[in-house]
mmCIF file of C-alpha atoms and ligand atoms in Angstrom:
data_model
loop_
_atom_site.group_PDB
_atom_site.id
_atom_site.type_symbol
_atom_site.label_atom_id
_atom_site.label_comp_id
_atom_site.label_asym_id
_atom_site.label_seq_id
_atom_site.Cartn_x
_atom_site.Cartn_y
_atom_site.Cartn_z
ATOM 1 C CA UNK A 25 24.315 -196.482 109.532
ATOM 2 C CA UNK A 26 22.621 -199.819 110.046
ATOM 3 C CA UNK A 27 20.921 -201.260 106.965
ATOM 4 C CA UNK A 28 17.211 -200.755 106.419
ATOM 5 C CA UNK A 29 15.285 -203.676 107.951
ATOM 6 C CA UNK A 30 13.638 -206.066 105.482
ATOM 7 C CA UNK A 31 9.932 -205.651 104.709
ATOM 8 C CA UNK A 32 7.995 -207.429 107.462
ATOM 9 C CA UNK A 33 6.036 -210.553 106.584
ATOM 10 C CA UNK A 34 3.100 -212.107 108.398
ATOM 11 C CA UNK A 35 2.474 -215.602 107.040
ATOM 12 C CA UNK A 36 -0.443 -217.816 108.027
ATOM 13 C CA UNK A 37 0.379 -221.537 108.066
ATOM 14 C CA UNK A 38 -3.001 -223.269 107.947
ATOM 15 C CA UNK A 39 -1.366 -226.705 108.407
ATOM 16 C CA UNK A 40 -3.787 -229.605 107.739
ATOM 17 C CA UNK A 41 -6.916 -227.584 108.477
ATOM 18 C CA UNK A 42 -10.040 -226.574 106.510
ATOM 19 C CA UNK A 43 -11.860 -228.280 103.664
ATOM 20 C CA UNK A 44 -11.404 -226.701 100.243
ATOM 21 C CA UNK A 45 -14.734 -224.871 100.627
ATOM 22 C CA UNK A 46 -13.841 -223.560 104.078
ATOM 23 C CA UNK A 47 -10.401 -222.569 102.864
ATOM 24 C CA UNK A 48 -11.741 -220.531 99.950
ATOM 25 C CA UNK A 49 -14.133 -218.757 102.292
ATOM 26 C CA UNK A 50 -11.318 -217.994 104.729
ATOM 27 C CA UNK A 51 -9.081 -216.746 101.900
ATOM 28 C CA UNK A 52 -11.833 -214.404 100.641
ATOM 29 C CA UNK A 53 -12.387 -212.976 104.109
ATOM 30 C CA UNK A 54 -8.646 -212.470 104.659
ATOM 31 C CA UNK A 55 -8.217 -210.877 101.243
ATOM 32 C CA UNK A 56 -11.062 -208.457 101.955
ATOM 33 C CA UNK A 57 -9.589 -207.559 105.346
ATOM 34 C CA UNK A 58 -5.915 -207.365 104.404
ATOM 35 C CA UNK A 59 -5.518 -206.344 100.753
ATOM 36 C CA UNK A 60 -3.228 -203.307 100.517
ATOM 37 C CA UNK A 61 -1.590 -203.944 103.904
ATOM 38 C CA UNK A 62 1.583 -202.022 104.708
ATOM 39 C CA UNK A 63 3.435 -205.299 105.337
ATOM 40 C CA UNK A 64 3.642 -208.502 103.306
ATOM 41 C CA UNK A 65 0.802 -210.882 104.129
ATOM 42 C CA UNK A 66 0.891 -214.474 102.970
ATOM 43 C CA UNK A 67 -1.442 -217.468 103.173
ATOM 44 C CA UNK A 68 -0.100 -221.034 103.257
ATOM 45 C CA UNK A 69 -3.089 -223.330 102.740
ATOM 46 C CA UNK A 70 -2.963 -227.091 102.131
ATOM 47 C CA UNK A 71 -2.003 -228.270 98.626
ATOM 48 C CA UNK A 72 -5.534 -229.033 97.324
ATOM 49 C CA UNK A 73 -6.536 -225.410 98.046
ATOM 50 C CA UNK A 74 -3.673 -223.694 96.246
ATOM 51 C CA UNK A 75 -5.157 -223.219 92.780
ATOM 52 C CA UNK A 76 -8.501 -222.012 94.155
ATOM 53 C CA UNK A 77 -6.886 -219.655 96.659
ATOM 54 C CA UNK A 78 -4.623 -218.301 93.890
ATOM 55 C CA UNK A 79 -7.819 -217.312 92.058
ATOM 56 C CA UNK A 80 -9.224 -215.645 95.169
ATOM 57 C CA UNK A 81 -6.026 -213.653 95.747
ATOM 58 C CA UNK A 82 -5.545 -212.630 92.103
ATOM 59 C CA UNK A 83 -5.178 -208.865 91.842
ATOM 60 C CA UNK A 84 -4.682 -208.440 95.612
ATOM 61 C CA UNK A 85 -1.464 -207.781 97.504
ATOM 62 C CA UNK A 86 -1.628 -211.062 99.452
ATOM 63 C CA UNK A 87 1.032 -213.649 98.685
ATOM 64 C CA UNK A 88 0.475 -217.393 98.445
ATOM 65 C CA UNK A 89 2.820 -220.091 99.692
ATOM 66 C CA UNK A 90 2.924 -223.889 99.924
ATOM 67 C CA UNK A 91 3.636 -225.661 103.206
ATOM 68 C CA UNK A 92 6.294 -227.937 101.717
ATOM 69 C CA UNK A 93 7.620 -229.387 98.475
ATOM 70 C CA UNK A 94 9.757 -232.371 97.502
ATOM 71 C CA UNK A 95 13.405 -232.290 96.454
ATOM 72 C CA UNK A 96 12.936 -233.613 92.910
ATOM 73 C CA UNK A 97 11.183 -232.093 89.907
ATOM 74 C CA UNK A 98 9.199 -235.197 88.899
ATOM 75 C CA UNK A 99 9.143 -238.963 89.052
ATOM 76 C CA UNK A 100 8.141 -241.927 91.172
ATOM 77 C CA UNK A 101 7.577 -240.173 94.507
ATOM 78 C CA UNK A 102 3.984 -241.087 95.364
ATOM 79 C CA UNK A 103 2.133 -238.415 97.268
ATOM 80 C CA UNK A 104 4.796 -235.745 96.911
ATOM 81 C CA UNK A 105 4.485 -232.341 95.244
ATOM 82 C CA UNK A 106 7.420 -230.919 93.318
ATOM 83 C CA UNK A 107 8.553 -227.302 93.239
ATOM 84 C CA UNK A 108 8.053 -227.315 89.465
ATOM 85 C CA UNK A 109 4.330 -227.902 90.102
ATOM 86 C CA UNK A 110 4.128 -224.854 92.358
ATOM 87 C CA UNK A 111 5.599 -222.449 89.811
ATOM 88 C CA UNK A 112 2.967 -219.977 88.599
ATOM 89 C CA UNK A 113 0.748 -220.744 91.601
ATOM 90 C CA UNK A 114 2.878 -219.977 94.663
ATOM 91 C CA UNK A 115 5.228 -217.157 95.513
ATOM 92 C CA UNK A 116 6.892 -219.010 98.383
ATOM 93 C CA UNK A 117 7.397 -222.436 99.875
ATOM 94 C CA UNK A 118 7.849 -223.222 103.570
ATOM 95 C CA UNK A 119 10.607 -225.774 104.260
ATOM 96 C CA UNK A 120 11.923 -227.341 107.436
ATOM 97 C CA UNK A 121 8.838 -226.771 109.582
ATOM 98 C CA UNK A 122 9.273 -228.560 112.884
ATOM 99 C CA UNK A 123 6.248 -230.773 112.236
ATOM 100 C CA UNK A 124 7.986 -232.029 109.113
ATOM 101 C CA UNK A 125 11.259 -232.474 110.989
ATOM 102 C CA UNK A 126 9.847 -234.144 114.081
ATOM 103 C CA UNK A 127 6.558 -235.818 113.073
ATOM 104 C CA UNK A 128 7.468 -236.764 109.502
ATOM 105 C CA UNK A 129 11.139 -237.417 110.218
ATOM 106 C CA UNK A 130 12.759 -235.018 107.740
ATOM 107 C CA UNK A 131 16.524 -234.737 108.093
ATOM 108 C CA UNK A 132 18.659 -231.626 107.684
ATOM 109 C CA UNK A 133 20.034 -233.246 104.551
ATOM 110 C CA UNK A 134 16.591 -233.701 102.938
ATOM 111 C CA UNK A 135 15.609 -230.122 103.821
ATOM 112 C CA UNK A 136 18.818 -228.859 102.182
ATOM 113 C CA UNK A 137 17.987 -230.797 99.010
ATOM 114 C CA UNK A 138 14.448 -229.407 99.021
ATOM 115 C CA UNK A 139 15.812 -225.897 99.356
ATOM 116 C CA UNK A 140 18.088 -226.331 96.351
ATOM 117 C CA UNK A 141 15.166 -227.700 94.317
ATOM 118 C CA UNK A 142 12.852 -224.845 95.331
ATOM 119 C CA UNK A 143 15.442 -222.221 94.438
ATOM 120 C CA UNK A 144 16.042 -223.901 91.074
ATOM 121 C CA UNK A 145 12.421 -222.984 90.350
ATOM 122 C CA UNK A 146 12.791 -219.461 91.756
ATOM 123 C CA UNK A 147 10.425 -219.947 94.662
ATOM 124 C CA UNK A 148 11.236 -217.808 97.694
ATOM 125 C CA UNK A 149 11.905 -220.135 100.618
ATOM 126 C CA UNK A 150 10.685 -219.665 104.179
ATOM 127 C CA UNK A 151 13.146 -221.818 106.112
ATOM 128 C CA UNK A 152 11.957 -222.770 109.599
ATOM 129 C CA UNK A 153 14.462 -223.550 112.345
ATOM 130 C CA UNK A 154 14.175 -224.029 116.091
ATOM 131 C CA UNK A 155 15.025 -226.133 119.089
ATOM 132 C CA UNK A 156 12.967 -228.661 121.021
ATOM 133 C CA UNK A 157 12.271 -228.197 124.707
ATOM 134 C CA UNK A 158 14.946 -230.765 125.626
ATOM 135 C CA UNK A 159 17.512 -228.923 123.496
ATOM 136 C CA UNK A 160 16.658 -225.614 125.204
ATOM 137 C CA UNK A 161 17.022 -227.249 128.619
ATOM 138 C CA UNK A 162 20.396 -228.676 127.586
ATOM 139 C CA UNK A 163 21.416 -225.167 126.509
ATOM 140 C CA UNK A 164 22.004 -226.219 122.914
ATOM 141 C CA UNK A 165 19.498 -223.842 121.269
ATOM 142 C CA UNK A 166 22.122 -221.820 119.406
ATOM 143 C CA UNK A 167 24.026 -224.918 118.313
ATOM 144 C CA UNK A 168 20.838 -226.516 116.943
ATOM 145 C CA UNK A 169 19.846 -223.376 115.057
ATOM 146 C CA UNK A 170 23.409 -223.067 113.692
ATOM 147 C CA UNK A 171 23.368 -226.657 112.467
ATOM 148 C CA UNK A 172 19.967 -226.237 110.789
ATOM 149 C CA UNK A 173 20.963 -222.968 109.081
ATOM 150 C CA UNK A 174 24.369 -224.154 107.968
ATOM 151 C CA UNK A 175 23.111 -227.424 106.581
ATOM 152 C CA UNK A 176 20.276 -225.740 104.649
ATOM 153 C CA UNK A 177 22.231 -222.786 103.311
ATOM 154 C CA UNK A 178 25.827 -223.855 102.771
ATOM 155 C CA UNK A 179 25.320 -225.342 99.314
ATOM 156 C CA UNK A 180 22.759 -223.008 97.771
ATOM 157 C CA UNK A 181 23.051 -219.594 96.137
ATOM 158 C CA UNK A 182 20.565 -217.157 97.647
ATOM 159 C CA UNK A 183 20.048 -213.649 96.281
ATOM 160 C CA UNK A 184 18.199 -210.576 97.527
ATOM 161 C CA UNK A 185 14.601 -211.263 98.459
ATOM 162 C CA UNK A 186 14.885 -215.020 97.929
ATOM 163 C CA UNK A 187 14.855 -216.240 101.534
ATOM 164 C CA UNK A 188 12.948 -215.773 104.772
ATOM 165 C CA UNK A 189 13.983 -217.491 108.013
ATOM 166 C CA UNK A 190 11.400 -218.354 110.669
ATOM 167 C CA UNK A 191 12.597 -219.031 114.198
ATOM 168 C CA UNK A 192 10.094 -221.398 115.766
ATOM 169 C CA UNK A 193 10.962 -222.963 119.117
ATOM 170 C CA UNK A 194 9.260 -226.354 118.963
ATOM 171 C CA UNK A 195 8.042 -226.055 122.571
ATOM 172 C CA UNK A 196 6.106 -222.901 121.666
ATOM 173 C CA UNK A 197 4.257 -224.272 118.638
ATOM 174 C CA UNK A 198 0.570 -224.878 119.220
ATOM 175 C CA UNK A 199 1.108 -224.970 122.977
ATOM 176 C CA UNK A 200 0.058 -221.460 123.976
ATOM 177 C CA UNK A 201 3.574 -221.063 125.481
ATOM 178 C CA UNK A 202 4.984 -218.200 123.439
ATOM 179 C CA UNK A 203 8.687 -217.455 123.837
ATOM 180 C CA UNK A 204 9.112 -214.182 125.700
ATOM 181 C CA UNK A 205 10.078 -211.292 123.407
ATOM 182 C CA UNK A 206 13.556 -211.341 124.999
ATOM 183 C CA UNK A 207 13.989 -215.100 124.385
ATOM 184 C CA UNK A 208 12.836 -214.769 120.783
ATOM 185 C CA UNK A 209 14.984 -211.707 120.151
ATOM 186 C CA UNK A 210 18.093 -213.401 121.563
ATOM 187 C CA UNK A 211 17.823 -216.250 119.065
ATOM 188 C CA UNK A 212 16.836 -213.949 116.179
ATOM 189 C CA UNK A 213 19.962 -211.828 116.823
ATOM 190 C CA UNK A 214 22.012 -215.013 116.708
ATOM 191 C CA UNK A 215 20.310 -216.059 113.446
ATOM 192 C CA UNK A 216 21.037 -212.637 111.931
ATOM 193 C CA UNK A 217 24.755 -212.994 112.666
ATOM 194 C CA UNK A 218 24.877 -216.550 111.284
ATOM 195 C CA UNK A 219 23.117 -215.349 108.122
ATOM 196 C CA UNK A 220 25.757 -212.624 107.778
ATOM 197 C CA UNK A 221 28.456 -215.294 107.838
ATOM 198 C CA UNK A 222 26.646 -217.634 105.469
ATOM 199 C CA UNK A 223 25.179 -215.137 102.995
ATOM 200 C CA UNK A 224 27.185 -211.928 103.299
ATOM 201 C CA UNK A 225 25.339 -208.758 102.220
ATOM 202 C CA UNK A 226 22.242 -210.700 101.129
ATOM 203 C CA UNK A 227 21.586 -211.387 104.825
ATOM 204 C CA UNK A 228 20.281 -207.818 105.179
ATOM 205 C CA UNK A 229 17.369 -208.648 102.861
ATOM 206 C CA UNK A 230 16.268 -211.754 104.801
ATOM 207 C CA UNK A 231 13.286 -211.162 107.096
ATOM 208 C CA UNK A 232 13.532 -213.147 110.336
ATOM 209 C CA UNK A 233 10.112 -214.198 111.604
ATOM 210 C CA UNK A 234 9.123 -215.554 114.983
ATOM 211 C CA UNK A 235 6.617 -218.409 115.162
ATOM 212 C CA UNK A 236 5.072 -220.297 118.080
ATOM 213 C CA UNK A 237 1.728 -219.365 119.650
ATOM 214 C CA UNK A 238 1.653 -215.864 118.167
ATOM 215 C CA UNK A 239 -1.710 -214.260 118.938
ATOM 216 C CA UNK A 240 -3.365 -210.857 118.704
ATOM 217 C CA UNK A 241 -2.446 -210.384 122.371
ATOM 218 C CA UNK A 242 1.324 -210.966 122.115
ATOM 219 C CA UNK A 243 2.149 -209.882 118.539
ATOM 220 C CA UNK A 244 2.887 -206.214 119.285
ATOM 221 C CA UNK A 245 5.495 -206.951 121.958
ATOM 222 C CA UNK A 246 7.230 -209.494 119.716
ATOM 223 C CA UNK A 247 7.276 -207.073 116.753
ATOM 224 C CA UNK A 248 8.749 -204.363 118.968
ATOM 225 C CA UNK A 249 12.006 -206.358 119.010
ATOM 226 C CA UNK A 250 14.431 -205.049 116.371
ATOM 227 C CA UNK A 251 15.415 -208.438 114.913
ATOM 228 C CA UNK A 252 11.871 -209.843 114.613
ATOM 229 C CA UNK A 253 10.504 -208.859 111.196
ATOM 230 C CA UNK A 254 7.124 -210.550 111.339
ATOM 231 C CA UNK A 255 5.554 -213.864 112.254
ATOM 232 C CA UNK A 256 4.751 -217.339 111.051
ATOM 233 C CA UNK A 257 1.320 -217.904 112.546
ATOM 234 C CA UNK A 258 -0.410 -221.270 112.920
ATOM 235 C CA UNK A 259 -3.607 -221.517 114.972
ATOM 236 C CA UNK A 260 -4.438 -217.797 114.909
ATOM 237 C CA UNK A 261 -4.127 -217.693 111.104
ATOM 238 C CA UNK A 262 -7.401 -219.635 110.824
ATOM 239 C CA UNK A 263 -9.345 -216.826 112.504
ATOM 240 C CA UNK A 264 -9.942 -213.689 110.460
ATOM 241 C CA UNK A 265 -10.062 -211.307 113.423
ATOM 242 C CA UNK A 266 -6.982 -212.715 115.152
ATOM 243 C CA UNK A 267 -4.861 -212.858 111.979
ATOM 244 C CA UNK A 268 -5.958 -209.345 110.984
ATOM 245 C CA UNK A 269 -4.989 -208.015 114.416
ATOM 246 C CA UNK A 270 -1.528 -209.628 114.085
ATOM 247 C CA UNK A 271 -1.042 -207.975 110.678
ATOM 248 C CA UNK A 272 -2.161 -204.624 112.136
ATOM 249 C CA UNK A 273 0.417 -205.017 114.919
ATOM 250 C CA UNK A 274 3.143 -205.614 112.298
ATOM 251 C CA UNK A 275 2.021 -202.507 110.383
ATOM 252 C CA UNK A 276 2.095 -200.423 113.567
ATOM 253 C CA UNK A 277 5.580 -201.681 114.475
ATOM 254 C CA UNK A 278 6.794 -200.853 110.981
ATOM 255 C CA UNK A 279 5.452 -197.299 111.032
ATOM 256 C CA UNK A 280 6.998 -196.880 114.494
ATOM 257 C CA UNK A 281 10.361 -197.972 113.005
ATOM 258 C CA UNK A 282 10.043 -195.543 110.115
ATOM 259 C CA UNK A 283 9.198 -192.728 112.552
ATOM 260 C CA UNK A 284 12.290 -193.401 114.644
ATOM 261 C CA UNK A 285 14.745 -193.174 111.709
HETATM 262 P P1 PGA B 328 1.119 -221.889 116.221
HETATM 263 O O1 PGA B 328 1.964 -222.533 115.019
HETATM 264 O O2 PGA B 328 0.979 -220.409 115.913
HETATM 265 O O3 PGA B 328 -0.201 -222.605 116.201
HETATM 266 O O4 PGA B 328 1.891 -222.112 117.471
HETATM 267 C C1 PGA B 328 3.046 -221.858 114.434
HETATM 268 C C2 PGA B 328 3.659 -222.689 113.347
HETATM 269 O O5 PGA B 328 3.790 -223.899 113.512
HETATM 270 O O6 PGA B 328 4.032 -222.180 112.255
#
């Protein structure tokens, strides 16, 4: 019998959008729409919003995550936020997002150090991986994803429920060019087998998300793929109706799965 799939997660990465006031309003509207959802729902607002949004989400089922953290607990690292500072506020931290890799120049090595630091503070990590358009054209997608996974995971202990992996092809992020469900599934299957090698049995508890121009219109077909356990949503996570529709599609896919067992 194949193992039970992990609980789906739909996470909204707000990136560098919304003022604090706008963010609190958005968080309230999303909480009212999505509290008690049949899948995990998480908001990832900018750092200055975290404490306020924590207050808004208190007592609801929505999770709260940070978009990044640094690799050290404290010290002379101007402008950085440490994982120790997120403890008690955030459930999760996103690491390795392609904008951090490609715009801010983060290396695999730095991301691996961040992951170790985040786990030291018991934050669940959403690790983002994915190839650029040039890498896809050169047919190195699987090699790139392998390198990113191996480098991030080979020197850290990860237990059940402590990791999420998001596959985000860089060419699909914010471009409106979603990967086809078959393209996304192919890479997610590959990620699942790499996670088996790297993590053993724990791999069965790791949700694999797809990210890159997920919308209300394409979510259902992506979630119909067996190795896609949710989404990391950028642009559409700033719109209550669109994000709610994506969560509803994840709930429907999950109840379809349960019905077919
Ligand atoms: P997008 O962003 O949904 O706007 O493409 C996804 C992401 O970067 O996490």
